[in-house]
PDB file of C-alpha atoms in Angstrom:
ATOM      1  CA  UNK A  98     -18.631  -8.141 -24.265  1.00 77.00           C
ATOM      2  CA  UNK A  99     -15.554  -6.208 -23.385  1.00 84.00           C
ATOM      3  CA  UNK A 100     -13.817  -9.556 -22.655  1.00 88.00           C
ATOM      4  CA  UNK A 101     -15.353 -11.326 -25.597  1.00 88.00           C
ATOM      5  CA  UNK A 102     -13.801  -8.617 -27.806  1.00 94.00           C
ATOM      6  CA  UNK A 103     -10.605  -8.577 -25.856  1.00 95.00           C
ATOM      7  CA  UNK A 104     -10.178 -12.313 -26.078  1.00 94.00           C
ATOM      8  CA  UNK A 105     -10.102 -11.863 -29.943  1.00 95.00           C
ATOM      9  CA  UNK A 106      -7.751  -9.142 -30.662  1.00 97.00           C
ATOM     10  CA  UNK A 107      -4.547 -10.402 -28.630  1.00 97.00           C
ATOM     11  CA  UNK A 108      -3.041  -8.826 -25.259  1.00 98.00           C
ATOM     12  CA  UNK A 109      -1.447  -5.811 -26.685  1.00 98.00           C
ATOM     13  CA  UNK A 110      -4.683  -4.400 -28.541  1.00 98.00           C
ATOM     14  CA  UNK A 111      -6.813  -5.444 -25.777  1.00 98.00           C
ATOM     15  CA  UNK A 112      -4.917  -3.587 -23.269  1.00 98.00           C
ATOM     16  CA  UNK A 113      -5.088  -0.685 -25.582  1.00 98.00           C
ATOM     17  CA  UNK A 114      -8.955  -1.044 -26.003  1.00 97.00           C
ATOM     18  CA  UNK A 115      -9.315  -1.292 -22.081  1.00 97.00           C
ATOM     19  CA  UNK A 116      -7.242   1.726 -21.612  1.00 98.00           C
ATOM     20  CA  UNK A 117      -9.355   3.675 -23.913  1.00 97.00           C
ATOM     21  CA  UNK A 118     -12.573   2.429 -22.435  1.00 97.00           C
ATOM     22  CA  UNK A 119     -11.740   3.047 -18.782  1.00 97.00           C
ATOM     23  CA  UNK A 120      -9.530   6.095 -19.293  1.00 97.00           C
ATOM     24  CA  UNK A 121     -12.954   7.670 -20.721  1.00 97.00           C
ATOM     25  CA  UNK A 122     -15.409   6.040 -18.288  1.00 97.00           C
ATOM     26  CA  UNK A 123     -13.517   5.550 -15.142  1.00 97.00           C
ATOM     27  CA  UNK A 124     -13.015   9.023 -14.015  1.00 97.00           C
ATOM     28  CA  UNK A 125     -16.860   9.477 -14.177  1.00 97.00           C
ATOM     29  CA  UNK A 126     -17.442   6.384 -11.734  1.00 97.00           C
ATOM     30  CA  UNK A 127     -18.198   6.737  -8.193  1.00 95.00           C
ATOM     31  CA  UNK A 128     -15.059   4.555  -7.401  1.00 95.00           C
ATOM     32  CA  UNK A 129     -12.709   7.330  -8.785  1.00 97.00           C
ATOM     33  CA  UNK A 130     -13.564   9.507  -5.823  1.00 96.00           C
ATOM     34  CA  UNK A 131     -11.548   6.985  -3.734  1.00 96.00           C
ATOM     35  CA  UNK A 132      -8.868   6.445  -6.348  1.00 97.00           C
ATOM     36  CA  UNK A 133      -8.245  10.178  -6.564  1.00 98.00           C
ATOM     37  CA  UNK A 134      -8.345  10.368  -2.863  1.00 97.00           C
ATOM     38  CA  UNK A 135      -5.554   7.690  -2.462  1.00 97.00           C
ATOM     39  CA  UNK A 136      -3.610   9.171  -5.012  1.00 98.00           C
ATOM     40  CA  UNK A 137      -3.679  12.563  -3.390  1.00 97.00           C
ATOM     41  CA  UNK A 138      -2.354  11.085  -0.115  1.00 97.00           C
ATOM     42  CA  UNK A 139       0.497   9.151  -1.777  1.00 97.00           C
ATOM     43  CA  UNK A 140       1.408  12.391  -3.966  1.00 97.00           C
ATOM     44  CA  UNK A 141       0.790  15.331  -1.701  1.00 95.00           C
ATOM     45  CA  UNK A 142       2.711  17.683  -3.914  1.00 95.00           C
ATOM     46  CA  UNK A 143       0.522  17.209  -6.932  1.00 96.00           C
ATOM     47  CA  UNK A 144      -1.908  20.376  -7.875  1.00 95.00           C
ATOM     48  CA  UNK A 145      -5.638  19.644  -8.647  1.00 96.00           C
ATOM     49  CA  UNK A 146      -4.973  19.570 -12.510  1.00 98.00           C
ATOM     50  CA  UNK A 147      -2.011  17.074 -12.118  1.00 98.00           C
ATOM     51  CA  UNK A 148      -4.158  14.911  -9.777  1.00 98.00           C
ATOM     52  CA  UNK A 149      -6.918  14.750 -12.230  1.00 97.00           C
ATOM     53  CA  UNK A 150      -4.372  13.739 -15.026  1.00 98.00           C
ATOM     54  CA  UNK A 151      -2.826  11.024 -12.750  1.00 98.00           C
ATOM     55  CA  UNK A 152      -6.448   9.640 -11.997  1.00 98.00           C
ATOM     56  CA  UNK A 153      -7.283   9.409 -15.654  1.00 98.00           C
ATOM     57  CA  UNK A 154      -3.821   7.778 -16.117  1.00 98.00           C
ATOM     58  CA  UNK A 155      -4.534   5.219 -13.457  1.00 98.00           C
ATOM     59  CA  UNK A 156      -7.941   4.407 -14.761  1.00 98.00           C
ATOM     60  CA  UNK A 157      -6.163   3.719 -18.116  1.00 98.00           C
ATOM     61  CA  UNK A 158      -3.842   1.185 -16.463  1.00 98.00           C
ATOM     62  CA  UNK A 159      -6.782  -0.291 -14.949  1.00 97.00           C
ATOM     63  CA  UNK A 160      -8.341  -0.739 -18.263  1.00 97.00           C
ATOM     64  CA  UNK A 161      -5.175  -2.434 -19.584  1.00 98.00           C
ATOM     65  CA  UNK A 162      -5.428  -5.092 -16.810  1.00 97.00           C
ATOM     66  CA  UNK A 163      -9.180  -5.426 -17.653  1.00 95.00           C
ATOM     67  CA  UNK A 164      -8.260  -6.214 -21.380  1.00 97.00           C
ATOM     68  CA  UNK A 165      -5.421  -8.618 -20.579  1.00 97.00           C
ATOM     69  CA  UNK A 166      -7.598 -10.816 -18.292  1.00 96.00           C
ATOM     70  CA  UNK A 167      -8.866 -13.120 -21.299  1.00 96.00           C
ATOM     71  CA  UNK A 168      -5.394 -13.147 -22.464  1.00 97.00           C
ATOM     72  CA  UNK A 169      -3.708 -14.703 -19.545  1.00 97.00           C
ATOM     73  CA  UNK A 170      -3.024 -17.955 -21.647  1.00 95.00           C
ATOM     74  CA  UNK A 171      -0.991 -15.812 -24.282  1.00 97.00           C
ATOM     75  CA  UNK A 172       0.843 -13.992 -21.816  1.00 97.00           C
ATOM     76  CA  UNK A 173       1.571 -16.668 -19.151  1.00 96.00           C
ATOM     77  CA  UNK A 174       2.098 -19.684 -21.547  1.00 94.00           C
ATOM     78  CA  UNK A 175       2.189 -19.298 -25.204  1.00 95.00           C
ATOM     79  CA  UNK A 176       4.355 -16.171 -25.327  1.00 96.00           C
ATOM     80  CA  UNK A 177       5.754 -16.290 -21.674  1.00 95.00           C
ATOM     81  CA  UNK A 178       9.344 -16.303 -23.097  1.00 94.00           C
ATOM     82  CA  UNK A 179       8.712 -12.974 -24.731  1.00 96.00           C
ATOM     83  CA  UNK A 180       6.457 -10.975 -22.456  1.00 97.00           C
ATOM     84  CA  UNK A 181       7.557 -12.000 -18.964  1.00 98.00           C
ATOM     85  CA  UNK A 182      10.983 -10.779 -17.870  1.00 98.00           C
ATOM     86  CA  UNK A 183      11.996 -12.572 -14.499  1.00 98.00           C
ATOM     87  CA  UNK A 184      14.678 -11.159 -12.289  1.00 98.00           C
ATOM     88  CA  UNK A 185      15.759 -13.416  -9.517  1.00 98.00           C
ATOM     89  CA  UNK A 186      17.498 -11.263  -6.569  1.00 98.00           C
ATOM     90  CA  UNK A 187      16.063 -13.902  -4.313  1.00 98.00           C
ATOM     91  CA  UNK A 188      17.402 -17.330  -4.933  1.00 97.00           C
ATOM     92  CA  UNK A 189      14.301 -19.230  -6.499  1.00 97.00           C
ATOM     93  CA  UNK A 190      16.314 -22.521  -7.175  1.00 97.00           C
ATOM     94  CA  UNK A 191      15.387 -24.028  -3.490  1.00 96.00           C
ATOM     95  CA  UNK A 192      11.740 -23.314  -4.171  1.00 96.00           C
ATOM     96  CA  UNK A 193      11.909 -25.031  -7.491  1.00 96.00           C
ATOM     97  CA  UNK A 194      13.322 -27.997  -5.920  1.00 94.00           C
ATOM     98  CA  UNK A 195      10.946 -28.032  -3.030  1.00 93.00           C
ATOM     99  CA  UNK A 196      13.790 -27.408  -0.461  1.00 94.00           C
ATOM    100  CA  UNK A 197      12.592 -24.155   0.788  1.00 95.00           C
ATOM    101  CA  UNK A 198       9.041 -22.109   1.008  1.00 96.00           C
ATOM    102  CA  UNK A 199       8.112 -18.575   0.900  1.00 97.00           C
ATOM    103  CA  UNK A 200       5.302 -16.468   1.383  1.00 97.00           C
ATOM    104  CA  UNK A 201       5.229 -13.645  -1.485  1.00 98.00           C
ATOM    105  CA  UNK A 202       3.819 -10.389  -0.882  1.00 98.00           C
ATOM    106  CA  UNK A 203       3.118  -7.831  -3.378  1.00 98.00           C
ATOM    107  CA  UNK A 204       0.377  -5.075  -4.159  1.00 97.00           C
ATOM    108  CA  UNK A 205      -2.026  -4.060  -6.997  1.00 96.00           C
ATOM    109  CA  UNK A 206       0.783  -2.830  -9.277  1.00 98.00           C
ATOM    110  CA  UNK A 207       0.838  -2.891 -13.190  1.00 98.00           C
ATOM    111  CA  UNK A 208      -0.971  -6.270 -13.673  1.00 98.00           C
ATOM    112  CA  UNK A 209      -0.660  -7.817 -10.267  1.00 96.00           C
ATOM    113  CA  UNK A 210      -2.256 -11.005 -11.521  1.00 96.00           C
ATOM    114  CA  UNK A 211       0.714 -11.831 -13.564  1.00 96.00           C
ATOM    115  CA  UNK A 212       3.152 -11.592 -10.533  1.00 95.00           C
ATOM    116  CA  UNK A 213       1.385 -15.022  -9.694  1.00 95.00           C
ATOM    117  CA  UNK A 214       0.996 -16.247 -13.207  1.00 95.00           C
ATOM    118  CA  UNK A 215       4.755 -16.125 -13.726  1.00 95.00           C
ATOM    119  CA  UNK A 216       5.164 -18.786 -11.192  1.00 96.00           C
ATOM    120  CA  UNK A 217       4.680 -21.133 -14.165  1.00 92.00           C
ATOM    121  CA  UNK A 218       7.586 -19.754 -15.945  1.00 94.00           C
ATOM    122  CA  UNK A 219       9.738 -19.612 -12.967  1.00 96.00           C
ATOM    123  CA  UNK A 220       8.861 -23.182 -11.944  1.00 96.00           C
ATOM    124  CA  UNK A 221       7.570 -23.136  -8.502  1.00 97.00           C
ATOM    125  CA  UNK A 222       4.169 -24.304  -7.061  1.00 96.00           C
ATOM    126  CA  UNK A 223       2.186 -21.174  -5.978  1.00 97.00           C
ATOM    127  CA  UNK A 224      -1.269 -20.878  -4.232  1.00 96.00           C
ATOM    128  CA  UNK A 225      -2.755 -17.220  -3.963  1.00 95.00           C
ATOM    129  CA  UNK A 226      -5.414 -15.611  -1.767  1.00 89.00           C
ATOM    130  CA  UNK A 227      -8.438 -14.147  -3.742  1.00 87.00           C
ATOM    131  CA  UNK A 228     -11.482 -12.364  -2.803  1.00 86.00           C
ATOM    132  CA  UNK A 229     -14.730 -13.973  -4.454  1.00 84.00           C
ATOM    133  CA  UNK A 230     -17.044 -11.505  -6.337  1.00 86.00           C
ATOM    134  CA  UNK A 231     -20.491 -10.930  -5.098  1.00 84.00           C
ATOM    135  CA  UNK A 232     -21.835 -11.734  -8.466  1.00 89.00           C
ATOM    136  CA  UNK A 233     -21.413 -15.498  -9.117  1.00 87.00           C
ATOM    137  CA  UNK A 234     -21.533 -14.995 -13.008  1.00 87.00           C
ATOM    138  CA  UNK A 235     -18.581 -12.563 -12.781  1.00 85.00           C
ATOM    139  CA  UNK A 236     -16.823 -14.605 -10.113  1.00 88.00           C
ATOM    140  CA  UNK A 237     -17.019 -17.683 -12.582  1.00 90.00           C
ATOM    141  CA  UNK A 238     -15.496 -15.702 -15.360  1.00 89.00           C
ATOM    142  CA  UNK A 239     -12.662 -14.264 -13.293  1.00 90.00           C
ATOM    143  CA  UNK A 240     -11.840 -17.852 -11.971  1.00 90.00           C
ATOM    144  CA  UNK A 241     -12.032 -19.132 -15.649  1.00 90.00           C
ATOM    145  CA  UNK A 242      -9.531 -16.828 -16.785  1.00 92.00           C
ATOM    146  CA  UNK A 243      -7.310 -17.216 -13.784  1.00 93.00           C
ATOM    147  CA  UNK A 244      -6.859 -20.810 -14.605  1.00 92.00           C
ATOM    148  CA  UNK A 245      -4.282 -19.840 -17.331  1.00 93.00           C
ATOM    149  CA  UNK A 246      -2.038 -18.418 -14.316  1.00 95.00           C
ATOM    150  CA  UNK A 247      -1.431 -22.009 -13.181  1.00 95.00           C
ATOM    151  CA  UNK A 248      -1.858 -21.190  -9.337  1.00 96.00           C
ATOM    152  CA  UNK A 249      -4.272 -22.698  -6.720  1.00 94.00           C
ATOM    153  CA  UNK A 250      -6.748 -20.090  -5.639  1.00 92.00           C
ATOM    154  CA  UNK A 251      -7.648 -19.869  -1.990  1.00 90.00           C
ATOM    155  CA  UNK A 252     -10.973 -18.106  -1.095  1.00 88.00           C
ATOM    156  CA  UNK A 253     -10.248 -15.314   1.614  1.00 83.00           C
ATOM    157  CA  UNK A 254     -13.168 -16.790   3.922  1.00 81.00           C
ATOM    158  CA  UNK A 255     -11.399 -19.958   3.835  1.00 76.00           C
ATOM    159  CA  UNK A 256      -7.783 -18.740   4.279  1.00 82.00           C
ATOM    160  CA  UNK A 257      -6.403 -19.872   7.515  1.00 82.00           C
ATOM    161  CA  UNK A 258      -6.663 -23.648   7.273  1.00 87.00           C
ATOM    162  CA  UNK A 259      -6.005 -23.846   3.594  1.00 88.00           C
ATOM    163  CA  UNK A 260      -2.965 -21.919   3.752  1.00 89.00           C
ATOM    164  CA  UNK A 261      -1.488 -24.069   6.377  1.00 90.00           C
ATOM    165  CA  UNK A 262      -2.470 -27.064   4.073  1.00 91.00           C
ATOM    166  CA  UNK A 263      -0.733 -25.429   1.248  1.00 92.00           C
ATOM    167  CA  UNK A 264       2.323 -24.962   3.156  1.00 91.00           C
ATOM    168  CA  UNK A 265       2.296 -28.347   4.545  1.00 91.00           C
ATOM    169  CA  UNK A 266       2.072 -29.693   0.943  1.00 93.00           C
ATOM    170  CA  UNK A 267       5.463 -28.029   0.186  1.00 94.00           C
ATOM    171  CA  UNK A 268       3.839 -25.223  -1.849  1.00 96.00           C
ATOM    172  CA  UNK A 269       4.144 -21.470  -1.630  1.00 97.00           C
ATOM    173  CA  UNK A 270       1.779 -18.848  -0.783  1.00 95.00           C
ATOM    174  CA  UNK A 271       1.100 -15.421  -2.266  1.00 96.00           C
ATOM    175  CA  UNK A 272      -0.978 -12.374  -1.075  1.00 95.00           C
ATOM    176  CA  UNK A 273      -1.476  -8.759  -1.912  1.00 95.00           C
ATOM    177  CA  UNK A 274      -0.766  -6.646   0.942  1.00 94.00           C
ATOM    178  CA  UNK A 275      -1.656  -3.004  -0.011  1.00 93.00           C
ATOM    179  CA  UNK A 276      -5.336  -3.213   1.086  1.00 86.00           C
ATOM    180  CA  UNK A 277      -6.860  -1.660   4.360  1.00 83.00           C
ATOM    181  CA  UNK A 278      -7.175  -4.337   6.999  1.00 82.00           C
ATOM    182  CA  UNK A 279      -9.592  -2.779   9.726  1.00 80.00           C
ATOM    183  CA  UNK A 280      -8.565  -5.389  12.239  1.00 83.00           C
ATOM    184  CA  UNK A 281      -4.709  -4.921  11.369  1.00 88.00           C
ATOM    185  CA  UNK A 282      -1.962  -3.372  13.044  1.00 94.00           C
ATOM    186  CA  UNK A 283      -1.055   0.464  12.238  1.00 95.00           C
ATOM    187  CA  UNK A 284       1.947   0.680   9.827  1.00 96.00           C
ATOM    188  CA  UNK A 285       3.111   3.904   8.342  1.00 97.00           C
ATOM    189  CA  UNK A 286       2.278   4.194   4.737  1.00 97.00           C
ATOM    190  CA  UNK A 287       3.210   7.647   3.033  1.00 97.00           C
ATOM    191  CA  UNK A 288       3.710   9.215   6.405  1.00 96.00           C
ATOM    192  CA  UNK A 289       0.335   7.998   7.925  1.00 96.00           C
ATOM    193  CA  UNK A 290      -0.134   4.895  10.058  1.00 95.00           C
ATOM    194  CA  UNK A 291      -2.856   2.688   8.416  1.00 94.00           C
ATOM    195  CA  UNK A 292      -4.249  -0.593   9.503  1.00 93.00           C
ATOM    196  CA  UNK A 293      -2.340  -3.247   7.799  1.00 94.00           C
ATOM    197  CA  UNK A 294      -2.146  -7.077   7.293  1.00 93.00           C
ATOM    198  CA  UNK A 295       0.780  -8.421   9.587  1.00 96.00           C
ATOM    199  CA  UNK A 296      -0.528 -12.165   9.378  1.00 93.00           C
ATOM    200  CA  UNK A 297       1.486 -12.968   6.338  1.00 95.00           C
ATOM    201  CA  UNK A 298       4.740 -12.016   8.050  1.00 97.00           C
ATOM    202  CA  UNK A 299       3.601 -13.742  11.441  1.00 96.00           C
ATOM    203  CA  UNK A 300       2.948 -16.838   9.513  1.00 95.00           C
ATOM    204  CA  UNK A 301       6.379 -16.774   7.784  1.00 97.00           C
ATOM    205  CA  UNK A 302       7.754 -16.453  11.261  1.00 98.00           C
ATOM    206  CA  UNK A 303       5.925 -19.356  12.797  1.00 96.00           C
ATOM    207  CA  UNK A 304       6.312 -21.662   9.916  1.00 96.00           C
ATOM    208  CA  UNK A 305      10.138 -20.949   9.248  1.00 96.00           C
ATOM    209  CA  UNK A 306       9.591 -19.891   5.606  1.00 97.00           C
ATOM    210  CA  UNK A 307      10.933 -16.835   3.694  1.00 98.00           C
ATOM    211  CA  UNK A 308       9.011 -13.614   3.280  1.00 98.00           C
ATOM    212  CA  UNK A 309       9.531 -12.460  -0.056  1.00 99.00           C
ATOM    213  CA  UNK A 310       8.558  -9.188  -1.797  1.00 99.00           C
ATOM    214  CA  UNK A 311       7.732  -9.290  -5.286  1.00 99.00           C
ATOM    215  CA  UNK A 312       7.629  -6.207  -7.888  1.00 98.00           C
ATOM    216  CA  UNK A 313       5.729  -6.302 -11.231  1.00 98.00           C
ATOM    217  CA  UNK A 314       6.338  -3.406 -13.688  1.00 98.00           C
ATOM    218  CA  UNK A 315       4.864  -2.800 -16.937  1.00 98.00           C
ATOM    219  CA  UNK A 316       7.447  -2.398 -19.669  1.00 97.00           C
ATOM    220  CA  UNK A 317       5.437  -1.722 -22.679  1.00 96.00           C
ATOM    221  CA  UNK A 318       2.021  -2.943 -23.729  1.00 97.00           C
ATOM    222  CA  UNK A 319       1.470  -6.652 -22.245  1.00 98.00           C
ATOM    223  CA  UNK A 320       5.052  -7.001 -21.457  1.00 98.00           C
ATOM    224  CA  UNK A 321       6.220  -7.100 -17.894  1.00 98.00           C
ATOM    225  CA  UNK A 322       9.313  -7.399 -15.574  1.00 98.00           C
ATOM    226  CA  UNK A 323       8.820  -9.502 -12.407  1.00 98.00           C
ATOM    227  CA  UNK A 324      11.307  -9.030  -9.664  1.00 99.00           C
ATOM    228  CA  UNK A 325      11.761 -11.361  -6.750  1.00 99.00           C
ATOM    229  CA  UNK A 326      13.572  -9.169  -4.100  1.00 99.00           C
ATOM    230  CA  UNK A 327      15.597 -10.418  -1.272  1.00 98.00           C
ATOM    231  CA  UNK A 328      13.668 -11.990   1.435  1.00 98.00           C
ATOM    232  CA  UNK A 329      12.840  -9.648   4.507  1.00 99.00           C
ATOM    233  CA  UNK A 330      13.996 -11.439   7.749  1.00 98.00           C
ATOM    234  CA  UNK A 331      12.813 -11.061  11.263  1.00 98.00           C
ATOM    235  CA  UNK A 332      14.899  -8.959  13.335  1.00 97.00           C
ATOM    236  CA  UNK A 333      16.218 -10.947  16.098  1.00 96.00           C
ATOM    237  CA  UNK A 334      16.716  -7.876  18.313  1.00 97.00           C
ATOM    238  CA  UNK A 335      13.021  -7.363  18.573  1.00 96.00           C
ATOM    239  CA  UNK A 336      11.277  -9.092  21.571  1.00 89.00           C
ATOM    240  CA  UNK A 337       8.344 -10.919  20.117  1.00 97.00           C
ATOM    241  CA  UNK A 338       7.158 -12.409  16.874  1.00 97.00           C
ATOM    242  CA  UNK A 339       4.374  -9.725  16.661  1.00 96.00           C
ATOM    243  CA  UNK A 340       6.985  -6.980  16.773  1.00 98.00           C
ATOM    244  CA  UNK A 341       9.124  -8.770  14.227  1.00 98.00           C
ATOM    245  CA  UNK A 342       6.133  -9.193  11.997  1.00 98.00           C
ATOM    246  CA  UNK A 343       5.114  -5.635  12.277  1.00 98.00           C
ATOM    247  CA  UNK A 344       8.608  -4.435  11.417  1.00 98.00           C
ATOM    248  CA  UNK A 345       8.804  -6.903   8.324  1.00 98.00           C
ATOM    249  CA  UNK A 346       5.383  -5.418   7.103  1.00 98.00           C
ATOM    250  CA  UNK A 347       6.546  -2.001   7.604  1.00 98.00           C
ATOM    251  CA  UNK A 348       9.656  -2.803   5.359  1.00 98.00           C
ATOM    252  CA  UNK A 349       7.508  -4.264   2.818  1.00 99.00           C
ATOM    253  CA  UNK A 350       5.253  -1.203   2.779  1.00 98.00           C
ATOM    254  CA  UNK A 351       8.299   0.976   2.518  1.00 98.00           C
ATOM    255  CA  UNK A 352       9.335  -0.756  -0.641  1.00 99.00           C
ATOM    256  CA  UNK A 353       5.606  -0.243  -2.094  1.00 98.00           C
ATOM    257  CA  UNK A 354       6.029   3.456  -1.295  1.00 98.00           C
ATOM    258  CA  UNK A 355       9.175   3.731  -3.570  1.00 98.00           C
ATOM    259  CA  UNK A 356       7.408   1.708  -6.503  1.00 98.00           C
ATOM    260  CA  UNK A 357       4.192   3.992  -6.066  1.00 98.00           C
ATOM    261  CA  UNK A 358       6.239   6.997  -6.055  1.00 98.00           C
ATOM    262  CA  UNK A 359       8.182   6.007  -9.181  1.00 98.00           C
ATOM    263  CA  UNK A 360       5.202   5.227 -11.380  1.00 98.00           C
ATOM    264  CA  UNK A 361       1.772   6.290  -9.324  1.00 98.00           C
ATOM    265  CA  UNK A 362      -0.562   5.594 -12.326  1.00 98.00           C
ATOM    266  CA  UNK A 363       0.360   1.664 -11.959  1.00 98.00           C
ATOM    267  CA  UNK A 364      -0.974   1.666  -8.505  1.00 97.00           C
ATOM    268  CA  UNK A 365      -4.798   0.493  -8.280  1.00 94.00           C
ATOM    269  CA  UNK A 366      -6.522   1.239  -4.967  1.00 93.00           C
ATOM    270  CA  UNK A 367     -10.334   1.843  -5.545  1.00 93.00           C
ATOM    271  CA  UNK A 368     -11.056   1.473  -1.842  1.00 92.00           C
ATOM    272  CA  UNK A 369     -10.564   3.926   1.128  1.00 92.00           C
ATOM    273  CA  UNK A 370      -6.914   3.085   2.107  1.00 94.00           C
ATOM    274  CA  UNK A 371      -6.049   5.274   5.291  1.00 95.00           C
ATOM    275  CA  UNK A 372      -8.365   6.061   8.244  1.00 93.00           C
ATOM    276  CA  UNK A 373     -10.865   8.828   7.551  1.00 93.00           C
ATOM    277  CA  UNK A 374      -8.853  11.469   9.443  1.00 94.00           C
ATOM    278  CA  UNK A 375      -6.079  11.077   7.116  1.00 95.00           C
ATOM    279  CA  UNK A 376      -8.224  12.169   4.351  1.00 95.00           C
ATOM    280  CA  UNK A 377      -9.723  15.063   6.370  1.00 95.00           C
ATOM    281  CA  UNK A 378      -6.172  16.350   6.827  1.00 91.00           C
ATOM    282  CA  UNK A 379      -6.098  16.951   3.083  1.00 88.00           C
ATOM    283  CA  UNK A 380      -9.588  18.332   2.957  1.00 91.00           C
ATOM    284  CA  UNK A 381     -11.171  15.288   1.265  1.00 92.00           C
ATOM    285  CA  UNK A 382     -14.367  13.867   2.509  1.00 89.00           C
ATOM    286  CA  UNK A 383     -14.945  10.255   1.537  1.00 85.00           C
TER     287      UNK A 383
END
C-alpha cells in the first residue's frame, strides 16, 4: 500500500510521506535496537537524548528511501538532469568508451540505490550485487522497481562466477561494502576492528581494474549528488595482494567514517556491524 501511494504522488512527496511513516514507527521496531547501537559506536560522544533523536532521524531517512523506490524511473530517467548531480573526480570517460573497467564501492548512504542508478546518466554499463529477499513477492516488487536503475542485478549466492562474466563482458561491477562479513578480514571502523569484505579489492588487483569509491549525498528531497572519487590504488610496498587488498579496504572504510561523521542519519545499518564485544564495551547488549 505504501508503494502504491508513493508511486502516485511523485518522488519528493513520497519521500516526505515515507519519512513521516518510518520516523514514527521505526523507533519502536525491534531492528531499531541494532540501528541505535551502531550509531552509538559511530558517534560515541552523543548522550542518550541526542542518540534517540539521531536514531529517529535515521529512520526518517530510511523512510525517504522507501518512498522513493517506486519513483526510480522519475529520478533516474525522466528527471535525471535535474535530480542527479554527478561529480567525476575519477575520469569516467574510459569507462564510457569501454577502454577501462572499475569495481565501484560504496555503502548504505542517503539513497544508495541511486549510486548505481546514476550509471545510466553517466553512460557506462554496470552490474551490482544484491541480496534477494526471503519473501518472494517482496523480492519480485523490489526487482521490478530496480529495473528503472538500468543496471544488471547479480544475486549474492551466484556472485563469484557472475562477476567474472560481467568483467569479461567489459562491464563494471558495484558493491556495498559497509556490511559485516563474518568470514572477512579485520579492518578498523570507528576505532574497532570488524570483519570486512576484502574480496572486491582482491578482485580489482587480480583483474587489473580500478577500485573506485562512490559517495552519494541527499541534497534536498529526492535530489542527490553522486561523486566518483579517485581510484584507490594497491600499495606496491606491501608484500602480497592480500595485504594490498586489506589496505585498500581500510582506505575505503576511512572514507565511510568521514561521510558518516558528517551526516550520521544518512547511514542505514539495521544489522549488527561490529563483533559483540565492541557493543559490550559501550554497555550495549544486542
